[in-house]
Coordinates of C-alpha atoms and ligand atoms in Angstrom, one line a residue:
Chain A
X1472 CA -7.1 -143.5 72.5
X1473 CA -5.4 -145.7 75.1
X1474 CA -5.3 -149.4 74.5
X1475 CA -6.7 -151.4 77.3
X1476 CA -4.1 -153.1 79.5
X1477 CA -3.0 -156.5 78.2
X1478 CA -4.8 -158.5 80.9
X1479 CA -8.1 -157.0 80.0
X1480 CA -7.4 -157.5 76.3
X1481 CA -6.5 -161.1 76.8
X1482 CA -9.6 -161.7 78.9
X1483 CA -11.8 -160.1 76.3
X1484 CA -10.3 -162.1 73.5
X1485 CA -10.6 -165.4 75.3
X1486 CA -14.2 -164.5 76.4
X1487 CA -15.2 -163.8 72.8
X1488 CA -13.4 -166.9 71.4
X1489 CA -14.5 -169.4 74.0
X1490 CA -17.9 -168.2 75.1
X1491 CA -19.1 -166.8 71.8
X1492 CA -17.9 -168.8 68.8
X1493 CA -17.0 -166.6 65.8
X1494 CA -17.0 -167.4 62.2
X1495 CA -17.0 -165.3 59.0
X1496 CA -17.9 -165.5 55.4
X1497 CA -16.4 -163.2 52.8
X1498 CA -18.5 -162.3 49.8
X1499 CA -17.1 -160.6 46.8
X1500 CA -18.6 -157.9 44.6
X1501 CA -20.1 -160.5 42.2
X1502 CA -21.8 -162.0 45.3
X1503 CA -19.7 -165.2 45.2
X1504 CA -18.3 -166.7 48.3
X1505 CA -14.8 -165.5 48.4
X1506 CA -13.7 -167.1 51.7
X1507 CA -14.6 -168.4 55.1
X1508 CA -13.0 -168.7 58.5
X1509 CA -13.3 -169.2 62.2
X1510 CA -15.5 -172.0 63.6
X1511 CA -17.5 -172.5 60.5
X1512 CA -18.5 -176.1 61.6
X1513 CA -20.3 -174.5 64.6
X1514 CA -22.7 -172.8 62.3
X1515 CA -23.0 -175.6 59.8
X1516 CA -21.1 -173.7 57.2
X1517 CA -18.5 -176.4 56.5
X1518 CA -20.0 -177.3 53.1
X1519 CA -20.1 -173.7 51.9
X1520 CA -18.4 -173.7 48.5
X1521 CA -15.9 -171.0 47.7
X1522 CA -16.3 -169.4 44.3
X1523 CA -20.0 -170.1 44.0
X1524 CA -22.9 -167.7 44.5
X1525 CA -23.9 -167.1 48.0
X1526 CA -27.6 -166.8 47.2
X1527 CA -28.1 -170.6 46.7
X1528 CA -26.1 -171.5 49.7
X1529 CA -27.3 -169.1 52.5
X1530 CA -31.1 -168.8 52.4
X1531 CA -31.2 -165.7 54.7
X1532 CA -29.1 -163.7 52.3
X1533 CA -32.0 -163.3 49.9
X1534 CA -32.9 -159.7 49.4
X1535 CA -30.1 -158.3 51.5
X1536 CA -27.3 -158.0 48.9
X1537 CA -26.1 -156.0 47.3
X1538 CA -26.6 -153.6 50.1
X1539 CA -24.8 -150.3 50.4
X1540 CA -25.8 -149.1 53.8
X1541 CA -23.4 -151.2 55.8
X1542 CA -22.6 -152.1 58.6
X1543 CA -25.8 -153.8 59.3
X1544 CA -26.9 -156.2 62.1
X1545 CA -29.6 -158.9 62.4
X1546 CA -30.0 -160.3 65.8
X1547 CA -30.8 -163.8 66.7
X1548 CA -31.1 -165.7 63.5
X1549 CA -31.8 -169.4 64.0
X1550 CA -29.8 -171.4 61.5
X1551 CA -30.8 -174.7 60.0
X1552 CA -28.6 -176.6 62.4
X1553 CA -30.3 -175.1 65.4
X1554 CA -27.6 -172.6 66.4
X1555 CA -28.7 -169.1 66.9
X1556 CA -26.4 -166.4 65.7
X1557 CA -26.2 -162.6 65.6
X1558 CA -25.4 -161.6 62.0
X1559 CA -23.1 -158.7 61.3
X1560 CA -22.6 -157.3 57.8
X1561 CA -19.4 -155.2 57.3
X1562 CA -17.6 -154.1 54.2
X1563 CA -14.2 -153.1 53.1
X1564 CA -13.5 -151.7 49.7
X1565 CA -13.8 -154.9 47.8
X1566 CA -15.8 -157.4 49.9
X1567 CA -18.7 -157.9 52.3
X1568 CA -17.9 -159.6 55.5
X1569 CA -20.5 -161.7 57.2
X1570 CA -19.7 -162.2 60.8
X1571 CA -21.4 -165.0 62.8
X1572 CA -21.6 -164.4 66.6
X1573 CA -23.2 -167.2 68.6
X1574 CA -26.3 -166.0 70.6
X1575 CA -27.8 -169.4 71.4
X1576 CA -27.5 -169.0 75.2
X1577 CA -28.9 -165.5 75.1
X1578 CA -31.7 -166.6 72.8
X1579 CA -32.7 -169.5 75.0
X1580 CA -32.7 -167.3 78.0
X1581 CA -34.8 -164.7 76.4
X1582 CA -37.1 -167.3 75.0
X1583 CA -37.7 -168.7 78.6
X1584 CA -38.6 -165.3 79.9
X1585 CA -40.6 -164.3 76.9
X1586 CA -42.5 -167.6 77.0
X1587 CA -43.6 -167.0 80.6
X1588 CA -44.6 -163.4 79.8
X1589 CA -46.7 -164.4 76.8
X1590 CA -48.3 -167.3 78.5
X1591 CA -49.3 -165.2 81.4
X1592 CA -50.7 -162.5 79.0
X1593 CA -52.6 -165.2 77.1
X1594 CA -54.1 -166.5 80.3
X1595 CA -55.2 -163.1 81.4
X1596 CA -56.7 -162.3 78.0
X1597 CA -58.6 -165.6 78.0
X1598 CA -59.8 -165.0 81.6
X1599 CA -60.9 -161.5 80.6
X1600 CA -62.7 -162.9 77.6
X1601 CA -64.4 -165.6 79.6
X1602 CA -65.5 -163.1 82.2
X1603 CA -67.0 -161.0 79.6
X1604 CA -68.9 -163.9 78.2
X1605 CA -70.0 -164.9 81.6
X1606 CA -71.2 -161.4 82.3
X1607 CA -73.2 -161.2 79.1
X1608 CA -74.7 -164.6 79.8
X1609 CA -75.6 -163.5 83.3
X1610 CA -77.2 -160.4 81.9
X1611 CA -79.2 -162.4 79.5
X1612 CA -80.2 -164.9 82.2
X1613 CA -81.3 -162.0 84.5
X1614 CA -83.3 -160.5 81.7
X1615 CA -85.1 -163.7 80.9
X1616 CA -85.7 -164.3 84.6
X1617 CA -87.2 -160.9 85.0
X1618 CA -89.4 -161.6 82.0
X1619 CA -90.4 -164.9 83.5
X1620 CA -91.3 -163.5 86.9
X1621 CA -93.2 -160.7 85.2
X1622 CA -95.1 -163.4 83.1
X1623 CA -95.6 -165.4 86.2
X1624 CA -97.0 -162.5 88.2
X1625 CA -99.2 -161.6 85.3
X1626 CA -100.7 -165.0 85.0
X1627 CA -101.0 -165.3 88.7
X1628 CA -103.0 -162.0 89.0
X1629 CA -105.1 -163.2 86.0
X1630 CA -105.8 -166.5 87.9
X1631 CA -106.6 -164.7 91.0
X1632 CA -109.0 -162.4 89.1
X1633 CA -111.1 -165.2 87.9
X1634 CA -110.6 -168.0 90.4
X1635 CA -110.8 -168.4 94.2
X1636 CA -107.3 -168.1 95.7
X1637 CA -107.2 -171.7 97.0
X1638 CA -108.3 -173.0 93.6
X1639 CA -105.7 -170.9 91.8
X1640 CA -103.1 -172.3 94.0
X1641 CA -104.0 -175.9 93.1
X1642 CA -104.3 -175.0 89.5
X1643 CA -100.6 -174.0 89.4
X1644 CA -99.7 -177.5 90.5
X1645 CA -102.3 -179.6 88.8
X1646 CA -103.9 -179.8 85.4
X1647 CA -107.6 -180.5 86.0
X1648 CA -109.6 -179.8 89.0
X1649 CA -113.0 -181.2 89.7
X1650 CA -114.4 -181.4 93.2
X1651 CA -117.6 -182.9 94.5
X1652 CA -119.1 -180.6 97.1
X1653 CA -121.7 -182.3 99.2
X1654 CA -123.5 -179.2 100.2
X1655 CA -123.3 -175.7 99.0
X1656 CA -125.8 -172.8 98.5
X1657 CA -125.9 -171.2 95.1
X1658 CA -127.3 -167.7 94.4
X1659 CA -128.2 -166.0 91.1
X1660 CA -129.1 -162.3 91.0
X1661 CA -129.8 -160.2 88.0
X1662 CA -131.1 -156.7 87.3
X1663 CA -134.7 -156.2 86.6
X1664 CA -135.5 -154.8 83.1
X1665 CA -131.8 -154.4 82.5
X1666 CA -131.8 -154.5 78.7
X1667 CA -134.6 -152.0 78.4
X1668 CA -133.2 -149.6 80.9
X1669 CA -129.7 -149.9 79.5
X1670 CA -131.0 -148.7 76.2
X1671 CA -132.6 -145.6 77.7
X1672 CA -129.6 -144.5 79.9
X1673 CA -126.8 -145.1 77.4
X1674 CA -123.7 -147.3 77.5
X1675 CA -121.7 -145.2 79.9
X1676 CA -124.2 -145.1 82.7
X1677 CA -125.0 -148.8 82.2
X1678 CA -121.3 -149.8 82.5
X1679 CA -121.0 -147.7 85.6
X1680 CA -124.1 -149.3 87.2
X1681 CA -122.9 -152.8 86.2
X1682 CA -119.5 -152.0 87.7
X1683 CA -120.8 -150.9 91.0
X1684 CA -123.3 -153.8 91.1
X1685 CA -120.5 -156.4 90.6
X1686 CA -118.2 -154.5 93.0
X1687 CA -120.9 -154.7 95.6
X1688 CA -121.2 -158.4 94.9
X1689 CA -117.4 -158.8 95.3
X1690 CA -117.3 -156.9 98.5
X1691 CA -120.2 -158.6 100.1
X1692 CA -118.8 -162.0 99.0
X1693 CA -115.7 -161.2 101.0
X1694 CA -117.7 -160.0 104.0
X1695 CA -119.8 -163.1 104.2
X1696 CA -117.3 -165.7 103.1
X1697 CA -118.9 -166.5 99.7
X1698 CA -117.3 -166.8 96.3
X1699 CA -118.4 -164.9 93.2
X1700 CA -118.1 -167.6 90.6
X1701 CA -118.9 -165.6 87.5
X1702 CA -121.0 -162.9 85.9
X1703 CA -123.1 -163.4 82.8
X1704 CA -124.2 -160.2 81.4
X1705 CA -126.1 -158.4 84.2
X1706 CA -126.3 -161.6 86.3
X1707 CA -124.0 -162.7 89.0
X1708 CA -123.5 -166.2 90.4
X1709 CA -122.4 -166.5 93.9
X1710 CA -121.8 -169.6 96.0
X1711 CA -121.3 -170.3 99.7
X1712 CA -119.6 -173.5 101.0
X1713 CA -116.9 -173.4 98.3
X1714 CA -114.1 -174.0 97.7
X1715 CA -113.8 -175.1 101.3
X1716 CA -117.0 -176.6 102.7
X1717 CA -118.4 -174.7 105.7
X1718 CA -121.4 -174.9 108.0
X1719 CA -123.9 -172.1 107.8
X1720 CA -123.5 -171.6 104.0
X1721 CA -127.3 -171.0 103.6
X1722 CA -127.3 -168.4 106.3
X1723 CA -124.3 -166.6 104.8
X1724 CA -125.8 -166.5 101.4
X1725 CA -129.1 -165.3 102.7
X1726 CA -127.4 -162.5 104.5
X1727 CA -125.4 -161.8 101.3
X1728 CA -128.7 -161.6 99.3
X1729 CA -130.3 -159.2 101.8
X1730 CA -127.4 -156.8 101.7
X1731 CA -127.0 -157.1 97.9
X1732 CA -130.6 -156.1 97.5
X1733 CA -130.0 -153.2 99.8
X1734 CA -127.0 -152.1 97.9
X1735 CA -129.1 -152.1 94.7
X1736 CA -131.8 -150.0 96.4
X1737 CA -129.1 -147.4 97.2
X1738 CA -128.1 -147.2 93.5
X1739 CA -129.7 -144.9 91.0
X1740 CA -130.4 -146.6 87.6
X1741 CA -132.2 -144.2 85.3
X1742 CA -134.0 -142.3 88.0
X1743 CA -135.0 -145.4 90.0
X1744 CA -133.3 -147.6 92.5
X1745 CA -131.6 -150.7 91.1
X1746 CA -134.0 -153.6 91.4
X1747 CA -132.8 -157.2 91.6
X1748 CA -134.3 -160.6 91.2
X1749 CA -132.5 -163.0 93.4
X1750 CA -132.8 -166.8 93.7
X1751 CA -131.1 -169.3 96.1
X1752 CA -131.0 -173.0 96.2
X1753 CA -128.9 -175.5 98.2
X1754 CA -127.6 -178.9 97.4
X1755 CA -124.7 -181.0 96.1
X1756 CA -122.7 -179.6 93.2
X1757 CA -119.6 -180.4 91.2
X1758 CA -117.1 -177.5 90.9
X1759 CA -114.1 -177.5 88.7
X1760 CA -111.8 -175.7 86.4
X1761 CA -112.1 -176.3 82.7
X1762 CA -110.2 -175.3 79.7
X1763 CA -106.6 -176.0 78.7
X1764 CA -105.5 -172.5 77.6
X1765 CA -108.0 -170.3 79.4
X1766 CA -109.2 -171.4 82.7
X1767 CA -112.6 -170.9 84.1
X1768 CA -113.9 -172.1 87.4
X1769 CA -117.5 -173.2 87.2
X1770 CA -120.2 -175.2 89.0
X1771 CA -122.3 -177.9 87.6
X1772 CA -125.3 -180.0 88.6
X1773 CA -129.0 -179.9 89.3
X1774 CA -128.5 -177.6 92.3
X1775 CA -127.1 -174.9 90.0
X1776 CA -129.8 -175.4 87.4
X1777 CA -132.6 -175.1 89.9
X1778 CA -131.1 -172.1 91.6
X1779 CA -131.1 -170.4 88.2
X1780 CA -134.7 -171.4 87.6
X1781 CA -135.8 -170.1 91.0
X1782 CA -134.0 -166.8 90.3
X1783 CA -135.8 -166.2 87.0
X1784 CA -139.1 -167.0 88.6
X1785 CA -138.6 -164.3 91.3
X1786 CA -140.5 -161.1 91.3
X1787 CA -138.6 -157.7 91.0
X1788 CA -136.9 -156.9 94.4
X1789 CA -137.7 -160.4 95.6
X1790 CA -135.3 -162.9 97.1
X1791 CA -136.7 -166.3 96.4
X1792 CA -135.2 -169.4 98.1
X1793 CA -135.8 -173.1 97.8
X1794 CA -137.3 -175.2 100.6
X1795 CA -133.9 -177.0 100.8
X1796 CA -132.1 -173.7 101.6
X1797 CA -134.9 -172.7 104.0
X1798 CA -134.4 -175.9 105.9
X1799 CA -130.7 -175.3 106.3
X1800 CA -131.2 -171.9 108.0
X1801 CA -129.7 -171.9 111.5
X1802 CA -130.4 -168.2 112.1
X1803 CA -133.8 -166.5 112.3
X1804 CA -134.9 -165.1 109.0
X1805 CA -138.2 -163.6 108.2
X1806 CA -139.7 -165.7 105.3
X1807 CA -143.1 -166.1 103.6
X1808 CA -144.1 -169.4 102.1
X1809 CA -144.9 -169.2 98.4
X1810 CA -147.6 -171.5 97.1
X1811 CA -146.0 -174.5 95.5
X1812 CA -145.5 -173.9 91.8
X1813 CA -144.3 -175.5 88.6
X1814 CA -140.8 -174.6 87.4
X1815 CA -139.7 -175.5 83.9
X1816 CA -137.4 -178.6 83.9
X1817 CA -137.9 -179.1 87.7
X1818 CA -141.5 -180.0 88.3
X1819 CA -143.4 -178.7 91.3
X1820 CA -141.2 -176.7 93.7
X1821 CA -141.7 -175.5 97.2
X1822 CA -140.2 -172.0 97.7
X1823 CA -140.0 -169.2 100.2
X1824 CA -139.7 -165.5 100.0
X1825 CA -136.8 -164.1 102.1
X1826 CA -137.9 -160.8 103.6
X1827 CA -135.4 -159.9 106.3
Chain B
X304 CA -33.7 -169.4 40.2
X305 CA -36.5 -167.2 41.5
X306 CA -36.2 -166.6 45.2
X307 CA -38.4 -164.2 47.3
X308 CA -38.1 -163.2 50.9
X309 CA -41.4 -163.2 52.7
X310 CA -42.0 -162.0 56.3
X311 CA -44.5 -163.4 58.7
X312 CA -45.9 -160.5 60.7
X313 CA -48.4 -160.4 63.6
X314 CA -48.9 -160.4 67.3
X315 CA -47.5 -163.1 69.6
X316 CA -49.1 -166.5 69.6
X317 CA -51.3 -165.8 66.6
X318 CA -49.9 -168.9 64.8
X319 CA -47.1 -167.6 62.5
X320 CA -44.7 -170.4 63.4
X321 CA -47.5 -173.0 63.2
X322 CA -48.6 -171.7 59.7
X323 CA -45.1 -172.0 58.4
X324 CA -44.8 -175.5 59.8
X325 CA -48.1 -176.5 58.3
X326 CA -47.1 -175.1 54.9
X327 CA -43.5 -176.3 54.8
X328 CA -43.7 -179.6 56.8
X329 CA -47.4 -180.4 56.9
X330 CA -47.4 -180.8 60.7
X331 CA -49.0 -179.1 63.6
X332 CA -48.3 -179.0 67.4
X333 CA -50.6 -177.8 70.2
X334 CA -47.6 -176.8 72.3
X335 CA -46.7 -173.1 72.2
X336 CA -43.0 -172.3 71.9
X337 CA -42.6 -168.6 71.3
X338 CA -40.2 -167.5 68.6
X339 CA -37.3 -165.3 69.6
X340 CA -35.5 -163.4 66.8
X341 CA -36.1 -165.2 63.5
X342 CA -36.3 -168.6 62.0
X343 CA -35.9 -169.0 58.3
X344 CA -37.5 -171.7 56.2
X345 CA -37.7 -172.3 52.5
X346 CA -40.4 -173.8 50.3
X347 CA -40.8 -174.1 46.6
X348 CA -44.1 -173.1 45.2
X349 CA -45.0 -174.3 41.7
X350 CA -47.1 -171.7 39.8
X351 CA -48.6 -172.3 36.4
X352 CA -45.7 -170.6 34.6
X353 CA -42.8 -170.8 37.0
X354 CA -41.5 -172.1 40.3
X355 CA -40.7 -169.7 43.0
X356 CA -38.7 -170.4 46.2
X357 CA -40.2 -168.6 49.2
X358 CA -37.7 -167.8 51.9
X359 CA -40.0 -167.5 54.9
X360 CA -38.9 -165.3 57.7
X361 CA -40.8 -166.4 60.8
X362 CA -40.4 -163.4 63.1
X363 CA -41.1 -163.1 66.8
X364 CA -44.5 -161.8 67.5
X365 CA -44.8 -158.5 69.2
X366 CA -46.4 -157.8 72.5
X367 CA -46.0 -154.1 72.0
X368 CA -45.5 -152.8 68.5
X369 CA -43.0 -150.2 69.5
X370 CA -40.3 -152.8 70.0
X371 CA -40.7 -154.3 66.5
X372 CA -37.4 -154.6 64.7
X373 CA -37.6 -153.4 61.2
X374 CA -34.2 -154.7 60.3
X375 CA -35.7 -158.1 59.8
X376 CA -38.0 -157.0 57.0
X377 CA -35.2 -155.5 54.9
X378 CA -35.1 -157.1 51.5
X379 CA -38.6 -158.7 51.8
X380 CA -40.8 -158.7 48.8
X381 CA -44.1 -159.7 50.4
X382 CA -45.8 -160.0 53.8
X383 CA -47.9 -162.6 55.4
X384 CA -49.9 -160.7 58.0
X385 CA -51.3 -163.0 60.7
X386 CA -54.1 -162.3 63.2
X387 CA -55.7 -164.7 65.7
X388 CA -59.5 -164.8 65.0
X389 CA -60.1 -165.6 68.6
X390 CA -58.4 -162.4 69.8
X391 CA -59.7 -159.4 67.9
X392 CA -57.0 -157.1 69.1
X393 CA -54.4 -159.0 67.1
X394 CA -56.0 -157.8 63.9
X395 CA -55.0 -154.2 64.8
X396 CA -51.5 -155.4 65.6
X397 CA -51.1 -157.0 62.2
X398 CA -52.4 -154.0 60.3
X399 CA -50.2 -151.6 62.3
X400 CA -47.1 -153.7 61.6
X401 CA -47.9 -153.5 57.9
X402 CA -48.2 -149.7 58.1
X403 CA -44.9 -149.5 59.8
X404 CA -43.1 -151.6 57.2
X405 CA -44.7 -149.7 54.4
X406 CA -43.6 -146.4 55.9
X407 CA -40.0 -147.8 56.0
X408 CA -39.7 -149.9 52.9
X409 CA -42.6 -148.9 50.7
X410 CA -45.7 -150.8 49.8
X411 CA -45.4 -154.5 49.0
X412 CA -47.8 -157.3 48.3
X413 CA -49.4 -159.0 51.3
X414 CA -52.1 -161.5 52.3
X415 CA -54.0 -161.3 55.6
X416 CA -54.6 -164.5 57.4
X417 CA -57.2 -164.7 60.2
X418 CA -55.9 -167.8 61.8
X419 CA -57.4 -170.5 64.1
X420 CA -60.6 -170.8 62.1
X421 CA -61.1 -174.2 63.7
X422 CA -62.0 -172.4 67.0
X423 CA -65.3 -171.2 65.7
X424 CA -67.0 -170.9 69.1
X425 CA -64.3 -168.5 70.3
X426 CA -64.2 -166.4 67.1
X427 CA -64.3 -162.7 67.7
X428 CA -63.9 -161.0 64.3
X429 CA -67.3 -160.3 62.7
X430 CA -68.2 -161.1 59.1
X431 CA -69.0 -157.5 58.6
X432 CA -65.5 -156.4 59.5
X433 CA -64.0 -159.1 57.2
X434 CA -66.3 -158.1 54.3
X435 CA -65.4 -154.4 54.8
X436 CA -61.7 -155.2 54.6
X437 CA -62.3 -157.3 51.5
X438 CA -64.2 -154.5 49.9
X439 CA -61.2 -152.2 50.4
X440 CA -59.0 -154.7 48.5
X441 CA -57.5 -156.9 51.3
X442 CA -56.8 -160.5 50.3
X443 CA -58.1 -162.3 53.4
X444 CA -57.9 -166.0 54.3
X445 CA -59.5 -167.7 57.2
X446 CA -56.9 -170.3 58.0
X447 CA -56.3 -173.0 60.4
X448 CA -52.8 -174.3 61.0
X449 CA -54.4 -177.1 62.9
X450 CA -56.6 -178.4 60.1
X451 CA -54.6 -176.9 57.3
X452 CA -57.6 -175.0 55.9
X453 CA -56.7 -172.4 53.3
X454 CA -53.0 -172.3 54.4
X455 CA -51.6 -173.5 51.1
X456 CA -54.0 -171.2 49.2
X457 CA -52.8 -168.2 51.1
X458 CA -49.1 -168.8 50.6
X459 CA -49.6 -169.7 46.9
X460 CA -51.6 -166.5 46.4
X461 CA -48.8 -164.5 47.9
X462 CA -46.2 -166.4 45.8
X463 CA -48.0 -165.4 42.7
X464 CA -48.3 -161.8 43.8
X465 CA -44.6 -161.4 44.5
X466 CA -43.5 -163.1 41.4
X467 CA -45.5 -161.0 39.0
Ligands
GTP750 N1 -56.6 -174.3 67.4 C1 -55.6 -173.7 66.8 N2 -54.5 -173.4 67.4 C2 -53.5 -172.8 66.7 C3 -53.6 -172.6 65.4 N3 -52.4 -172.0 65.0 C4 -51.6 -171.9 66.1 N4 -52.3 -172.4 67.1 C5 -51.7 -172.5 68.5 O1 -51.5 -171.2 69.0 C6 -50.3 -171.2 69.7 C7 -49.3 -170.2 69.2 O2 -48.9 -170.7 67.9 P1 -47.5 -170.2 67.3 O3 -47.5 -170.7 65.9 O4 -46.4 -170.6 68.2 O5 -47.7 -168.6 67.3 P2 -46.7 -167.5 66.8 O6 -47.5 -166.5 66.1 O7 -45.5 -168.1 66.1 O8 -46.2 -167.0 68.2 P3 -44.9 -166.1 68.6 O9 -43.8 -166.8 67.9 O10 -44.8 -166.1 70.1 O11 -45.1 -164.8 68.0 C8 -49.8 -172.6 69.8 O12 -50.2 -173.2 71.0 C9 -50.4 -173.3 68.6 O13 -50.7 -174.7 68.8 C10 -54.8 -172.9 64.7 O14 -55.0 -172.7 63.5 N5 -55.8 -173.5 65.4
MG751 MG1 -43.5 -168.1 66.4

């Protein structure tokens, strides 16, 4: 093989000597330091003692000698003095040569690049992790929000089922509601001989009848601007002038009563038309919502009690109204005066029979 | 004089250098300075019946395992596998590195350190996974180079494994 020209050889030699310090350590077959040379001080090897075991003096040698499969190379070993070296192991017949080739500059350069790469990777990993966490948190939030709005809709539809809409609205913002209503009309209606007939026609028919009776009450309430307050067994309670006070509440409720009676007459309850007993009275009442966990909208006051008494006193198919209601009529209704009579808890009462 | 070469193996930034620092010098730094090549440290461990000098080879972590240089592990008698508990993927890296060294140099004693236990809120390795590995005979330590938790225990355990 041709030698390189002298200039090139000289350049190579000076490059290796000046830019990459070289030192060597010679180790004999008993693993004692046999010699050292080159720029030993550069690698902190000045104190290396010749003739003594290498094991105690060079920590990195542990486990590597005796080693047969040479040459062998370990790149970029940081020495205790901070220098970084490439370590080359060679052997001739008697000795192992340990060659130190400075790699500090290369090491620092690689470290700078590697550092950037790893830091970027770490940031990306962290970002990815945070995104995942965010996503799963969002998912959980969305689920609980869905649950909430379902809950909310459920409770709202429950509220609307039992309460007038305007009251339900207020209930969502307030705790307790109690209103004084100066003037309203209150109606009670129940089915004549209900218990007895229910027994004879059976539960299923009875439920169907009750259902259509209450439905008719609901429908007519809407038509005439009244509120069905509640049902008690086979009895409905309906009020006009609530929750917003209005003129003509007596007229409206009278019209309601006439049509409810007609609706009953069109029904078939055990072979007969459905007969109702209806009573109406007008006056001041207190309306409100009670209950902390389950809300119920209800009316209180003498007006309510008297309306109930009047209803129970009515004959089958009769709409019986108090004199107070009668006086409030603005429209023409056909009415018969009923001779004044004693009602329990109310004394003598003047009442009318609403005919048409 | 009993000396043993031990290699720190694991992915990058899992805390290999920090663990060695904590064990040898009892210090910790938040700043990350990646290791390139290898840095060798020495620490004597006093066991009940003997003293052993651990020669700790703190190797560069790997971003891809393919580039791992087996030449560094030659002559080692034990391994400290390190994973970062806040990055589950580093566990696979550590276990794969062990397999590769075993294929090349044969089985040797090791301990597995799940590091950064102080970062509990970012922890990603489940107790189930840890228990499962323990069942199959792994010696696992939940360490923190920051607080020092279990660091000495892990190294001392490995020292006694390699000096048997
Ligand atoms: N909170 C916390 N941070 C740690 C812990 N151990 C290491 N770190 C941090 O993690 C980062 C990486 O630590 P190093 O010890 O350099 O990781 P390494 O495994 O040597 O990394 P390479 O040399 O690049 O492979 C540094 O910012 C450390 O401060 C720990 O137990 N807890
Ligand atoms: Mg490191």
